[in-house]
XYZ file of N, CA and C in Angstrom:
204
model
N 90.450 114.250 102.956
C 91.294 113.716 104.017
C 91.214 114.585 105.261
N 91.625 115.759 105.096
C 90.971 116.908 106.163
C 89.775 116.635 106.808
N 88.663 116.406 106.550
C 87.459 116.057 107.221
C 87.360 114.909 108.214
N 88.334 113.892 107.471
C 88.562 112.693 108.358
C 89.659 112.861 108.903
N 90.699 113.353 109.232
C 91.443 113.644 110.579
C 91.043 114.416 111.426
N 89.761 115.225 111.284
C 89.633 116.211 111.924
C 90.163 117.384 111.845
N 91.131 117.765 110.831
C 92.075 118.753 110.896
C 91.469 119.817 109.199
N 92.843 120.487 108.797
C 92.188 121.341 107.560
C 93.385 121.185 106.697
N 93.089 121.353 105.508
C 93.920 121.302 104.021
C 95.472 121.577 104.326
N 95.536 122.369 104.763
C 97.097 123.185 105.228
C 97.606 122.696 106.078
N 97.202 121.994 107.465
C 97.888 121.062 107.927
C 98.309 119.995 107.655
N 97.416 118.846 106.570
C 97.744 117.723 106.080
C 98.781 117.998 105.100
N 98.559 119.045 104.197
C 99.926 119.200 103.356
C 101.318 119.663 104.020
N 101.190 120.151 104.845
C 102.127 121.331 106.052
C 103.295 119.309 106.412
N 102.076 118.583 107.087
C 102.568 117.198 107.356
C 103.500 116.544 106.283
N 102.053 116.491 105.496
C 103.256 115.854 104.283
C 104.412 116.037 103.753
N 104.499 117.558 103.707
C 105.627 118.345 103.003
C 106.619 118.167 104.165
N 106.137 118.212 105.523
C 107.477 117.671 106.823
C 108.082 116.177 106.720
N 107.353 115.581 106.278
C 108.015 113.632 106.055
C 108.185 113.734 104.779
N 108.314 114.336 103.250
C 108.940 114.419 102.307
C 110.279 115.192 103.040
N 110.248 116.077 103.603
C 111.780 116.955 103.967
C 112.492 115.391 104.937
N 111.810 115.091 105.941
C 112.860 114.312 106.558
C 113.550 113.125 106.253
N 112.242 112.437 104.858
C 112.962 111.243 104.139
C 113.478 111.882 102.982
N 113.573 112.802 102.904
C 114.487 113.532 101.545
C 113.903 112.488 99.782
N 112.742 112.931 100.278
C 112.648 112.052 99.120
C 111.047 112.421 98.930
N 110.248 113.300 97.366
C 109.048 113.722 96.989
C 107.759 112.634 97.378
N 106.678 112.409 98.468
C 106.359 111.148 98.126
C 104.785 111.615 96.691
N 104.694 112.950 96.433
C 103.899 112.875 95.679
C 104.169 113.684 94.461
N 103.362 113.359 93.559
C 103.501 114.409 92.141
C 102.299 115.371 92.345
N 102.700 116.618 92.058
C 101.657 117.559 92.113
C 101.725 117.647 90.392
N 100.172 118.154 89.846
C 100.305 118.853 88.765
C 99.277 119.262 88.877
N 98.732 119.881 87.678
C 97.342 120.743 87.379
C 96.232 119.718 87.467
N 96.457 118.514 87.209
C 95.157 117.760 86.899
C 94.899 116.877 88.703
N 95.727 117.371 89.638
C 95.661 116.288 90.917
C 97.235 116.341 91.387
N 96.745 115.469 92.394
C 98.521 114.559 92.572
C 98.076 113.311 92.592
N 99.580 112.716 92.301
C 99.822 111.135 92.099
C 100.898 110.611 93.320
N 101.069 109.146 93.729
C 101.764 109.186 94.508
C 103.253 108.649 93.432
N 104.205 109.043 93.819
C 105.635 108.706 93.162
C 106.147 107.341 93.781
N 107.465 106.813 93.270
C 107.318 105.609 93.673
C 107.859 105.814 94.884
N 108.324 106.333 95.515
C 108.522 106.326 97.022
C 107.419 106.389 97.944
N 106.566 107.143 97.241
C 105.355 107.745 97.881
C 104.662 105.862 97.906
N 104.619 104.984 97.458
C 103.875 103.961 97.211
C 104.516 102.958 98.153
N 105.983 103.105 97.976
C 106.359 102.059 99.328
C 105.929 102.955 100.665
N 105.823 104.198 100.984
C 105.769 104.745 102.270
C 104.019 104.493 102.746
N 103.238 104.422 101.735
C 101.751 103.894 101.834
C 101.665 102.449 101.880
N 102.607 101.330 101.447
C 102.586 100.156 101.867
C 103.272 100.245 103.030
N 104.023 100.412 103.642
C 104.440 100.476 104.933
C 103.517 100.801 105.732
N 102.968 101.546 105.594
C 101.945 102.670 106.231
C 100.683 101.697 106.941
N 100.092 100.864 105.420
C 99.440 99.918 105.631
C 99.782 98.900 106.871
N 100.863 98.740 106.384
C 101.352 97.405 106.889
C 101.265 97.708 109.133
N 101.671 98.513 108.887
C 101.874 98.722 110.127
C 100.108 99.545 111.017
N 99.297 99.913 110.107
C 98.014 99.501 110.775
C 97.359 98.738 110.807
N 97.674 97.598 109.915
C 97.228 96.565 109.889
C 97.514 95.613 111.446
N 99.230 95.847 111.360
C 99.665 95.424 112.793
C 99.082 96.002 113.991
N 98.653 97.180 113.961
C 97.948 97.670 115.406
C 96.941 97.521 115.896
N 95.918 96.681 114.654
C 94.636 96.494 114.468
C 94.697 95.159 114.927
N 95.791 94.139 114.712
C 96.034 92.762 114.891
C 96.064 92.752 116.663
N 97.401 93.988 116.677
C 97.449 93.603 118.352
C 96.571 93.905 119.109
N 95.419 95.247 118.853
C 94.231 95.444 119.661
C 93.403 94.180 119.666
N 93.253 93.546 118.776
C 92.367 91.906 118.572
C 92.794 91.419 119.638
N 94.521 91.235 119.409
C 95.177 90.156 120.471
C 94.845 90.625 121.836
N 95.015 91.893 122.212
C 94.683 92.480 123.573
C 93.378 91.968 123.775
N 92.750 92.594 123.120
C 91.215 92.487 123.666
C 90.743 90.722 123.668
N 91.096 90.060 122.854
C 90.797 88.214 123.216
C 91.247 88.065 124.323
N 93.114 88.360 124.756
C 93.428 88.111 125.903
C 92.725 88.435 126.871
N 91.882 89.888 127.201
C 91.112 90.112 128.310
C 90.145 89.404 128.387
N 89.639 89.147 127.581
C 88.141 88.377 127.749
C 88.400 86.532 127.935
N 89.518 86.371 127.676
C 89.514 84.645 128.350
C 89.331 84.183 129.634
């Protein structure tokens, strides 16, 4: 994930661990074998979705509108 933001290991977790503190709520399981996402962690990745999906919709809409 680091490679594709451009950024490094310690910031993406540094992030994560800041939006687990502000929704007060774990969105992942750490253990020895990985992490998993918890069930909060799964609605905050459908949301997540949902709403780039929407930004991706309105750049479409922008960009058709210019070109008519």
């Amino acid at each position: 994930a680091a490679k594709v933001l451009y950024t490094t290991q310690p910031n993406i977790s540094k992030s994560i661990r800041k939006l687990e503190s502000e929704l007060g709520v774990e969105l992942f399981r750490r253990g020895n074998v990985g992490v998993e996402l918890t069930e909060e962690g799964e609605i905050v990745y459908d949301q997540a979705m949902q709403i780039l999906q929407s930004v991706k919709r309105m750049e479409e809409l922008i960009y058709i509108n210019k070109h008519q």
